[in-house]
Amino acid sequence: MTDTATQILDTAQELIQSRGYSAISFQDIAERVGIKKPSIIHHFPSKAALGEAVIKRYRLGFADQIEAIKADPGKTVWEALAFYFSPYLDYAQTPDKVCLCGALAGEIMALPEEMHEEVKRFMESHQRWLEDILREGKENGEFQFDETPPHMARVFFSALQGALLVKRATGDVSQVRDVTDTISKFIGT
Amino acid sequence: MTDTATQILDTAQELIQSRGYSAISFQDIAERVGIKKPSIIHHFPSKAALGEAVIKRYRLGFADQIEAIKADPGKTVWEALAFYFSPYLDYAQTPDKVCLCGALAGEIMALPEEMHEEVKRFMESHQRWLEDILREGKENGEFQFDETPPHMARVFFSALQGALLVKRATGDVSQVRDVTDTISKFIGT
DNA sequence: GTCTATACAAAGATAGAC
DNA sequence: GTCTATCTTTGTATAGAC
């Protein structure tokens, strides 16, 4: 991966997280990277391919981190959960960013098929990860809740994604923190 | 409101709910309504004005319904909540629709200011309504929960919006029902 | 109220020089 | 690997006839 390709991916990701995919163009990206439109094509053959590459990198970057936390015997389930919450809380501090896949979810029917598939993988893997952590915590007694881990995982993931979107739309920065605090209380004191 | 204007609003709403705002055009709408592009301008002076009109109608239609439910002494808070859940569950049964404002939340920074403002009003009013219902239920003993009504309202609204978006992206229709069932259990048996 | 015709800008993408 | 130049399509919007 050349330096320019990385800059293109970084810029595209940033722009998609703030404006979505349909609203951005090669022109927007080229201006910020400091190159001309056709130079992007040299690195990514189409807008769809660039979009797919952005999500894939995002998804795999998360996957590495959250799998490492889950496998680390030195981390409690509470620490794993706090780690999972942290990017949501970080994005909530920015004026205009949400989760990349949360941003794309609203326009999913307008996305090329490869991008839709990547978003789907992202969401399924995150809900599975949350399910695993919740199950582990329930089994070892660190978490206390009555519902099943898959159901709780769906509520947690939906609430986190939704909270970021609501926060950005309303401008109320406490939305995400309120949600993480409240769902944490659903599983323990 | 002429019949054509209503058809334009209906079609625009449908398209935005499935694809988002940035990805749709006058051409898409005109084709479905059976008119030509410039005829839309006669009813709505710009795409931004049309977008604003779509959200405003959507927001006010909801406002009438949910305020009526809240004011109805014949309805319990559980019935009011079930009523509030119903459009989310209905949209979950469609292959490609989410809440209009959930769809727009991902591309909020690409929207004209008037549309952003309307989305904000929609979300704030829905969270306030949920807060009122949750408070009333907690005070009269029909709901049991430890957290504050504003915090619970934020979790509920975020989770509902998020669940619809996740459902559409993953194609798993049980997402929304699982979330409504689970959050219902957070406030009672 | 709807149309045709058109203006004008911007989009994604290609060809080929350097 | 990046550029200029260009193609083709599509976007929002306007003017003016009917």
Tab-separated table of C-alpha atoms (C1' of nucleotides) in Angstrom:
chain	number	residue	atom	x	y	z
A	1	MET	CA	0.000	0.000	0.000
A	2	THR	CA	1.631	3.220	-1.176
A	3	ASP	CA	1.504	6.364	0.852
A	4	THR	CA	-0.882	8.017	-1.601
A	5	ALA	CA	-3.265	5.067	-1.528
A	6	THR	CA	-3.356	5.298	2.270
A	7	GLN	CA	-4.016	9.026	2.124
A	8	ILE	CA	-6.864	8.401	-0.299
A	9	LEU	CA	-8.355	5.764	1.997
A	10	ASP	CA	-7.984	8.011	5.050
A	11	THR	CA	-9.605	10.954	3.317
A	12	ALA	CA	-12.408	8.902	1.809
A	13	GLN	CA	-13.179	7.356	5.189
A	14	GLU	CA	-13.263	10.710	6.896
A	15	LEU	CA	-15.566	12.180	4.267
A	16	ILE	CA	-17.916	9.170	4.281
A	17	GLN	CA	-18.134	9.257	8.060
A	18	SER	CA	-19.246	12.845	7.946
A	19	ARG	CA	-21.325	13.077	4.755
A	20	GLY	CA	-22.029	9.555	3.547
A	21	TYR	CA	-21.006	7.841	0.342
A	22	SER	CA	-23.424	9.262	-2.229
A	23	ALA	CA	-22.564	12.844	-1.365
A	24	ILE	CA	-18.806	12.598	-1.831
A	25	SER	CA	-16.819	12.640	-5.039
A	26	PHE	CA	-13.347	11.967	-6.401
A	27	GLN	CA	-13.019	15.728	-6.600
A	28	ASP	CA	-13.548	16.143	-2.837
A	29	ILE	CA	-10.955	13.495	-2.097
A	30	ALA	CA	-8.419	14.675	-4.673
A	31	GLU	CA	-8.536	18.258	-3.392
A	32	ARG	CA	-7.786	17.187	0.165
A	33	VAL	CA	-5.038	14.746	-0.788
A	34	GLY	CA	-3.496	17.287	-3.138
A	35	ILE	CA	-3.746	15.302	-6.357
A	36	LYS	CA	-6.058	15.356	-9.393
A	37	LYS	CA	-9.163	13.236	-9.872
A	38	PRO	CA	-7.784	10.707	-12.355
A	39	SER	CA	-4.854	9.909	-10.063
A	40	ILE	CA	-7.288	8.227	-7.702
A	41	ILE	CA	-8.290	5.798	-10.437
A	42	HIS	CA	-4.701	4.620	-10.614
A	43	HIS	CA	-5.017	3.352	-7.012
A	44	PHE	CA	-8.686	2.355	-6.997
A	45	PRO	CA	-10.347	1.483	-10.295
A	46	SER	CA	-13.776	2.892	-9.381
A	47	LYS	CA	-15.667	4.711	-6.664
A	48	ALA	CA	-17.290	1.416	-5.684
A	49	ALA	CA	-13.878	-0.260	-5.314
A	50	LEU	CA	-12.630	2.621	-3.190
A	51	GLY	CA	-15.736	2.459	-1.019
A	52	GLU	CA	-15.308	-1.256	-0.549
A	53	ALA	CA	-11.621	-0.859	0.347
A	54	VAL	CA	-12.463	1.796	2.934
A	55	ILE	CA	-14.998	-0.397	4.721
A	56	LYS	CA	-12.837	-3.502	4.538
A	57	ARG	CA	-9.882	-1.736	6.134
A	58	TYR	CA	-12.175	-0.282	8.812
A	59	ARG	CA	-13.777	-3.653	9.523
A	60	LEU	CA	-10.482	-5.553	9.701
A	61	GLY	CA	-8.860	-2.898	11.902
A	62	PHE	CA	-11.682	-3.280	14.397
A	63	ALA	CA	-11.639	-7.061	14.110
A	64	ASP	CA	-7.984	-7.242	15.087
A	65	GLN	CA	-8.494	-5.054	18.114
A	66	ILE	CA	-11.628	-6.592	19.517
A	67	GLU	CA	-10.476	-10.150	18.977
A	68	ALA	CA	-7.243	-9.341	20.796
A	69	ILE	CA	-9.170	-7.962	23.764
A	70	LYS	CA	-11.415	-11.001	23.899
A	71	ALA	CA	-8.433	-13.355	23.815
A	72	ASP	CA	-6.521	-11.453	26.507
A	73	PRO	CA	-6.882	-13.330	29.812
A	74	GLY	CA	-5.685	-10.224	31.679
A	75	LYS	CA	-8.785	-8.255	30.682
A	76	THR	CA	-12.074	-8.544	32.528
A	77	VAL	CA	-15.328	-8.484	30.568
A	78	TRP	CA	-15.996	-5.026	31.967
A	79	GLU	CA	-12.686	-3.831	30.557
A	80	ALA	CA	-13.459	-5.458	27.221
A	81	LEU	CA	-16.813	-3.697	27.118
A	82	ALA	CA	-15.293	-0.358	28.092
A	83	PHE	CA	-12.786	-0.834	25.296
A	84	TYR	CA	-15.591	-1.529	22.872
A	85	PHE	CA	-17.462	1.607	23.951
A	86	SER	CA	-14.437	3.860	23.568
A	87	PRO	CA	-14.571	4.539	19.804
A	88	TYR	CA	-18.254	5.445	20.079
A	89	LEU	CA	-17.445	7.852	22.899
A	90	ASP	CA	-14.522	9.249	20.917
A	91	TYR	CA	-16.628	9.836	17.809
A	92	ALA	CA	-19.229	11.514	20.001
A	93	GLN	CA	-16.603	14.127	20.858
A	94	THR	CA	-16.120	15.051	17.209
A	95	PRO	CA	-18.478	17.559	15.643
A	96	ASP	CA	-19.397	15.473	12.642
A	97	LYS	CA	-18.244	11.853	12.717
A	98	VAL	CA	-20.159	8.650	13.304
A	99	CYS	CA	-19.219	5.013	12.834
A	100	LEU	CA	-18.420	4.439	9.162
A	101	CYS	CA	-20.979	1.661	8.884
A	102	GLY	CA	-23.594	3.616	10.804
A	103	ALA	CA	-23.153	6.433	8.302
A	104	LEU	CA	-23.594	4.013	5.400
A	105	ALA	CA	-26.582	2.210	6.901
A	106	GLY	CA	-28.981	4.997	5.971
A	107	GLU	CA	-28.130	4.827	2.286
A	108	ILE	CA	-27.523	1.104	2.072
A	109	MET	CA	-29.894	0.582	-0.863
A	110	ALA	CA	-27.926	3.123	-2.889
A	111	LEU	CA	-24.593	1.394	-2.318
A	112	PRO	CA	-22.894	-0.990	-4.730
A	113	GLU	CA	-23.346	-4.622	-3.740
A	114	GLU	CA	-19.762	-5.110	-2.508
A	115	MET	CA	-20.118	-2.225	-0.070
A	116	HIS	CA	-23.450	-3.479	1.210
A	117	GLU	CA	-21.855	-6.866	1.850
A	118	GLU	CA	-18.970	-5.297	3.793
A	119	VAL	CA	-21.341	-3.279	5.991
A	120	LYS	CA	-23.306	-6.438	6.687
A	121	ARG	CA	-20.141	-8.291	7.721
A	122	PHE	CA	-19.126	-5.451	10.001
A	123	MET	CA	-22.434	-5.444	11.824
A	124	GLU	CA	-22.732	-9.202	12.130
A	125	SER	CA	-19.210	-9.547	13.496
A	126	HIS	CA	-19.710	-6.784	16.062
A	127	GLN	CA	-22.967	-8.236	17.288
A	128	ARG	CA	-21.321	-11.651	17.564
A	129	TRP	CA	-18.435	-10.179	19.528
A	130	LEU	CA	-20.783	-8.420	21.940
A	131	GLU	CA	-22.765	-11.620	22.282
A	132	ASP	CA	-19.607	-13.533	23.234
A	133	ILE	CA	-18.519	-10.961	25.804
A	134	LEU	CA	-21.980	-10.774	27.315
A	135	ARG	CA	-22.232	-14.552	27.497
A	136	GLU	CA	-18.830	-14.843	29.109
A	137	GLY	CA	-19.684	-12.171	31.666
A	138	LYS	CA	-23.005	-13.756	32.445
A	139	GLU	CA	-21.437	-17.176	32.882
A	140	ASN	CA	-18.653	-15.994	35.147
A	141	GLY	CA	-21.006	-13.810	37.153
A	142	GLU	CA	-19.466	-10.429	36.306
A	143	PHE	CA	-22.567	-9.400	34.399
A	144	GLN	CA	-26.084	-9.862	35.707
A	145	PHE	CA	-28.992	-9.839	33.279
A	146	ASP	CA	-32.060	-11.955	32.560
A	147	GLU	CA	-32.295	-11.796	28.774
A	148	THR	CA	-30.239	-13.940	26.419
A	149	PRO	CA	-26.780	-12.771	25.283
A	150	PRO	CA	-27.878	-12.539	21.609
A	151	HIS	CA	-30.822	-10.322	22.532
A	152	MET	CA	-28.722	-8.122	24.762
A	153	ALA	CA	-26.042	-7.866	22.088
A	154	ARG	CA	-28.622	-6.634	19.589
A	155	VAL	CA	-29.863	-3.985	21.979
A	156	PHE	CA	-26.333	-2.871	22.801
A	157	PHE	CA	-25.161	-2.646	19.207
A	158	SER	CA	-28.344	-0.979	17.950
A	159	ALA	CA	-28.294	1.509	20.809
A	160	LEU	CA	-24.643	2.440	20.271
A	161	GLN	CA	-25.035	2.972	16.535
A	162	GLY	CA	-28.306	4.822	17.014
A	163	ALA	CA	-26.928	6.990	19.788
A	164	LEU	CA	-24.069	8.257	17.634
A	165	LEU	CA	-26.433	9.156	14.811
A	166	VAL	CA	-28.873	10.872	17.160
A	167	LYS	CA	-26.031	12.736	18.860
A	168	ARG	CA	-24.758	14.160	15.599
A	169	ALA	CA	-28.204	15.141	14.368
A	170	THR	CA	-29.266	16.840	17.598
A	171	GLY	CA	-25.851	18.148	18.606
A	172	ASP	CA	-26.338	16.864	22.143
A	173	VAL	CA	-22.967	15.368	23.066
A	174	SER	CA	-24.310	13.616	26.179
A	175	GLN	CA	-26.428	11.206	24.098
A	176	VAL	CA	-23.743	8.563	23.692
A	177	ARG	CA	-22.394	8.726	27.233
A	178	ASP	CA	-25.937	8.508	28.617
A	179	VAL	CA	-26.562	5.414	26.518
A	180	THR	CA	-23.310	3.633	27.442
A	181	ASP	CA	-23.856	4.413	31.128
A	182	THR	CA	-27.458	3.236	31.049
A	183	ILE	CA	-26.900	-0.017	29.176
A	184	SER	CA	-23.963	-0.760	31.476
A	185	LYS	CA	-26.371	-0.572	34.392
A	186	PHE	CA	-28.618	-3.123	32.669
A	187	ILE	CA	-25.918	-5.741	33.177
A	188	GLY	CA	-24.612	-4.849	36.616
A	189	THR	CA	-24.276	-2.189	39.224
B	1	MET	CA	-51.995	20.636	-1.479
B	2	THR	CA	-52.717	19.419	-4.994
B	3	ASP	CA	-52.814	15.751	-5.852
B	4	THR	CA	-49.564	15.966	-7.795
B	5	ALA	CA	-47.751	17.665	-4.953
B	6	THR	CA	-48.875	14.868	-2.633
B	7	GLN	CA	-47.685	12.234	-5.083
B	8	ILE	CA	-44.328	13.976	-5.303
B	9	LEU	CA	-44.024	14.046	-1.503
B	10	ASP	CA	-45.052	10.386	-1.222
B	11	THR	CA	-42.569	9.293	-3.851
B	12	ALA	CA	-39.745	11.415	-2.497
B	13	GLN	CA	-40.335	10.069	0.997
B	14	GLU	CA	-40.323	6.489	-0.200
B	15	LEU	CA	-37.114	6.977	-2.150
B	16	ILE	CA	-35.337	8.776	0.684
B	17	GLN	CA	-36.344	6.062	3.134
B	18	SER	CA	-34.768	3.458	0.924
B	19	ARG	CA	-31.763	5.244	-0.617
B	20	GLY	CA	-31.194	8.449	1.281
B	21	TYR	CA	-31.352	12.037	0.079
B	22	SER	CA	-28.059	12.499	-1.770
B	23	ALA	CA	-28.648	9.475	-3.991
B	24	ILE	CA	-32.056	10.479	-5.343
B	25	SER	CA	-32.877	12.935	-8.105
B	26	PHE	CA	-35.789	14.789	-9.639
B	27	GLN	CA	-35.514	12.295	-12.458
B	28	ASP	CA	-36.194	9.333	-10.138
B	29	ILE	CA	-39.219	11.052	-8.672
B	30	ALA	CA	-40.596	12.340	-11.970
B	31	GLU	CA	-40.424	8.888	-13.569
B	32	ARG	CA	-42.419	7.294	-10.784
B	33	VAL	CA	-45.003	10.064	-10.591
B	34	GLY	CA	-45.349	10.098	-14.370
B	35	ILE	CA	-44.349	13.693	-15.000
B	36	LYS	CA	-41.237	15.451	-16.262
B	37	LYS	CA	-38.449	16.819	-14.093
B	38	PRO	CA	-39.240	20.526	-14.379
B	39	SER	CA	-42.835	19.938	-13.290
B	40	ILE	CA	-41.570	19.159	-9.806
B	41	ILE	CA	-40.088	22.645	-9.575
B	42	HIS	CA	-43.547	24.106	-10.019
B	43	HIS	CA	-44.597	22.440	-6.725
B	44	PHE	CA	-41.308	22.638	-4.837
B	45	PRO	CA	-38.791	25.326	-5.809
B	46	SER	CA	-35.694	23.225	-5.093
B	47	LYS	CA	-34.539	19.809	-3.990
B	48	ALA	CA	-33.790	21.241	-0.556
B	49	ALA	CA	-37.331	22.627	-0.264
B	50	LEU	CA	-38.795	19.278	-1.288
B	51	GLY	CA	-36.609	17.477	1.223
B	52	GLU	CA	-37.665	19.850	3.956
B	53	ALA	CA	-41.348	19.422	3.077
B	54	VAL	CA	-41.024	15.633	3.176
B	55	ILE	CA	-39.527	15.616	6.669
B	56	LYS	CA	-41.927	18.227	7.990
B	57	ARG	CA	-44.957	16.261	6.856
B	58	TYR	CA	-43.470	13.078	8.319
B	59	ARG	CA	-42.671	14.752	11.626
B	60	LEU	CA	-46.072	16.408	11.988
B	61	GLY	CA	-47.933	13.224	11.055
B	62	PHE	CA	-46.150	11.392	13.846
B	63	ALA	CA	-46.616	14.262	16.265
B	64	ASP	CA	-50.390	14.210	15.838
B	65	GLN	CA	-50.573	10.478	16.434
B	66	ILE	CA	-48.280	10.174	19.413
B	67	GLU	CA	-49.680	13.227	21.156
B	68	ALA	CA	-53.201	11.834	20.743
B	69	ILE	CA	-52.142	8.541	22.312
B	70	LYS	CA	-50.508	10.297	25.225
B	71	ALA	CA	-53.590	12.414	25.851
B	72	ASP	CA	-56.009	9.455	25.655
B	73	PRO	CA	-56.977	8.448	29.203
B	74	GLY	CA	-58.276	5.126	27.843
B	75	LYS	CA	-54.774	4.005	26.852
B	76	THR	CA	-52.320	2.504	29.302
B	77	VAL	CA	-48.624	3.395	29.067
B	78	TRP	CA	-47.970	-0.127	27.782
B	79	GLU	CA	-50.458	0.442	24.981
B	80	ALA	CA	-48.897	3.798	24.200
B	81	LEU	CA	-45.467	2.189	23.988
B	82	ALA	CA	-46.741	-0.657	21.807
B	83	PHE	CA	-48.264	1.961	19.539
B	84	TYR	CA	-44.956	3.758	19.350
B	85	PHE	CA	-43.124	0.551	18.477
B	86	SER	CA	-45.517	-0.383	15.688
B	87	PRO	CA	-44.103	1.729	12.840
B	88	TYR	CA	-40.611	0.417	13.574
B	89	LEU	CA	-41.930	-3.143	13.450
B	90	ASP	CA	-43.852	-2.355	10.273
B	91	TYR	CA	-40.811	-0.890	8.540
B	92	ALA	CA	-38.843	-3.959	9.623
B	93	GLN	CA	-41.227	-6.045	7.525
B	94	THR	CA	-40.392	-4.111	4.364
B	95	PRO	CA	-37.330	-5.117	2.384
B	96	ASP	CA	-35.785	-1.671	2.182
B	97	LYS	CA	-37.375	0.983	4.378
B	98	VAL	CA	-36.212	2.577	7.578
B	99	CYS	CA	-37.443	5.604	9.503
B	100	LEU	CA	-37.089	8.669	7.278
B	101	CYS	CA	-34.980	10.476	9.856
B	102	GLY	CA	-32.879	7.407	10.577
B	103	ALA	CA	-32.107	7.220	6.877
B	104	LEU	CA	-31.085	10.881	6.832
B	105	ALA	CA	-29.012	10.716	10.019
B	106	GLY	CA	-26.095	9.057	8.235
B	107	GLU	CA	-25.722	11.852	5.713
B	108	ILE	CA	-26.726	14.723	7.968
B	109	MET	CA	-23.630	16.800	7.215
B	110	ALA	CA	-24.481	16.676	3.497
B	111	LEU	CA	-28.033	17.954	3.993
B	112	PRO	CA	-29.177	21.542	3.540
B	113	GLU	CA	-29.577	23.356	6.836
B	114	GLU	CA	-33.396	23.327	6.814
B	115	MET	CA	-33.429	19.539	6.510
B	116	HIS	CA	-30.906	19.093	9.287
B	117	GLU	CA	-33.075	21.261	11.503
B	118	GLU	CA	-36.170	19.193	10.753
B	119	VAL	CA	-34.383	15.921	11.527
B	120	LYS	CA	-33.204	17.409	14.807
B	121	ARG	CA	-36.759	18.436	15.735
B	122	PHE	CA	-38.053	14.968	14.908
B	123	MET	CA	-35.530	13.258	17.148
B	124	GLU	CA	-35.866	15.669	20.031
B	125	SER	CA	-39.653	15.430	20.021
B	126	HIS	CA	-39.634	11.635	19.920
B	127	GLN	CA	-37.168	11.380	22.783
B	128	ARG	CA	-39.257	13.828	24.790
B	129	TRP	CA	-42.407	11.810	24.103
B	130	LEU	CA	-40.730	8.574	25.195
B	131	GLU	CA	-39.425	10.336	28.276
B	132	ASP	CA	-42.958	11.458	29.199
B	133	ILE	CA	-44.444	7.990	28.728
B	134	LEU	CA	-41.644	6.355	30.685
B	135	ARG	CA	-42.011	8.871	33.504
B	136	GLU	CA	-45.753	8.417	33.645
B	137	GLY	CA	-45.397	4.631	33.723
B	138	LYS	CA	-42.756	4.765	36.386
B	139	GLU	CA	-44.824	7.105	38.539
B	140	ASN	CA	-48.008	5.068	38.286
B	141	GLY	CA	-46.156	1.807	38.822
B	142	GLU	CA	-46.855	0.204	35.440
B	143	PHE	CA	-43.189	0.392	34.486
B	144	GLN	CA	-40.381	-0.655	36.795
B	145	PHE	CA	-36.873	0.614	36.141
B	146	ASP	CA	-34.071	2.191	38.132
B	147	GLU	CA	-32.606	4.674	35.652
B	148	THR	CA	-34.058	8.109	34.968
B	149	PRO	CA	-36.787	8.539	32.311
B	150	PRO	CA	-34.544	10.771	30.140
B	151	HIS	CA	-31.777	8.183	30.130
B	152	MET	CA	-34.171	5.336	29.381
B	153	ALA	CA	-35.782	7.384	26.598
B	154	ARG	CA	-32.383	7.893	24.978
B	155	VAL	CA	-31.632	4.199	25.080
B	156	PHE	CA	-35.049	3.314	23.707
B	157	PHE	CA	-34.961	5.805	20.850
B	158	SER	CA	-31.345	5.062	19.914
B	159	ALA	CA	-31.978	1.330	20.009
B	160	LEU	CA	-35.097	1.540	17.837
B	161	GLN	CA	-33.452	3.703	15.187
B	162	GLY	CA	-30.299	1.622	15.272
B	163	ALA	CA	-32.182	-1.658	15.109
B	164	LEU	CA	-33.989	-0.672	11.916
B	165	LEU	CA	-30.753	0.335	10.236
B	166	VAL	CA	-28.996	-2.842	11.345
B	167	LYS	CA	-31.935	-4.945	10.240
B	168	ARG	CA	-31.903	-3.536	6.737
B	169	ALA	CA	-28.137	-3.841	6.367
B	170	THR	CA	-27.973	-7.428	7.608
B	171	GLY	CA	-31.314	-8.593	6.266
B	172	ASP	CA	-32.162	-10.210	9.585
B	173	VAL	CA	-35.813	-9.308	10.145
B	174	SER	CA	-35.814	-10.418	13.783
B	175	GLN	CA	-33.480	-7.580	14.808
B	176	VAL	CA	-36.210	-5.052	15.514
B	177	ARG	CA	-38.589	-7.439	17.268
B	178	ASP	CA	-35.752	-8.720	19.433
B	179	VAL	CA	-34.915	-5.164	20.423
B	180	THR	CA	-38.494	-4.102	21.218
B	181	ASP	CA	-39.053	-7.278	23.226
B	182	THR	CA	-35.822	-6.890	25.146
B	183	ILE	CA	-36.174	-3.221	26.011
B	184	SER	CA	-39.776	-3.891	27.077
B	185	LYS	CA	-38.432	-6.367	29.606
B	186	PHE	CA	-36.120	-3.677	30.985
B	187	ILE	CA	-39.167	-1.797	32.249
B	188	GLY	CA	-41.404	-4.651	33.423
B	189	THR	CA	-42.092	-8.307	33.273
C	1	DG	C1'	-49.885	22.844	-14.319
C	2	DT	C1'	-47.131	20.535	-17.577
C	3	DC	C1'	-44.361	20.521	-21.261
C	4	DT	C1'	-39.837	21.114	-24.509
C	5	DA	C1'	-35.608	23.029	-24.762
C	6	DT	C1'	-31.685	24.418	-22.702
C	7	DA	C1'	-28.165	26.161	-19.507
C	8	DC	C1'	-24.590	25.053	-16.507
C	9	DA	C1'	-22.028	22.419	-13.279
C	10	DA	C1'	-20.342	18.215	-11.637
C	11	DA	C1'	-20.146	13.465	-11.662
C	12	DG	C1'	-17.354	8.904	-12.827
C	13	DA	C1'	-14.313	7.290	-15.991
C	14	DT	C1'	-10.769	6.834	-20.084
C	15	DA	C1'	-6.678	7.927	-23.158
C	16	DG	C1'	-2.391	9.003	-23.583
C	17	DA	C1'	1.694	12.269	-22.613
C	18	DC	C1'	5.319	12.855	-19.280
D	1	DG	C1'	2.451	7.623	-10.469
D	2	DT	C1'	0.564	11.843	-11.887
D	3	DC	C1'	-0.819	14.824	-15.125
D	4	DT	C1'	-3.942	17.312	-19.021
D	5	DA	C1'	-7.547	16.723	-21.903
D	6	DT	C1'	-11.676	14.775	-22.962
D	7	DC	C1'	-15.927	11.806	-23.070
D	8	DT	C1'	-20.435	10.820	-21.522
D	9	DT	C1'	-23.970	11.040	-18.335
D	10	DT	C1'	-26.479	13.034	-14.961
D	11	DG	C1'	-27.559	16.458	-11.739
D	12	DT	C1'	-30.387	20.940	-10.365
D	13	DA	C1'	-32.457	24.655	-12.221
D	14	DT	C1'	-34.465	28.243	-15.674
D	15	DA	C1'	-37.162	30.163	-19.741
D	16	DG	C1'	-40.878	30.290	-22.114
D	17	DA	C1'	-44.595	27.877	-25.089
D	18	DC	C1'	-49.025	25.614	-24.558
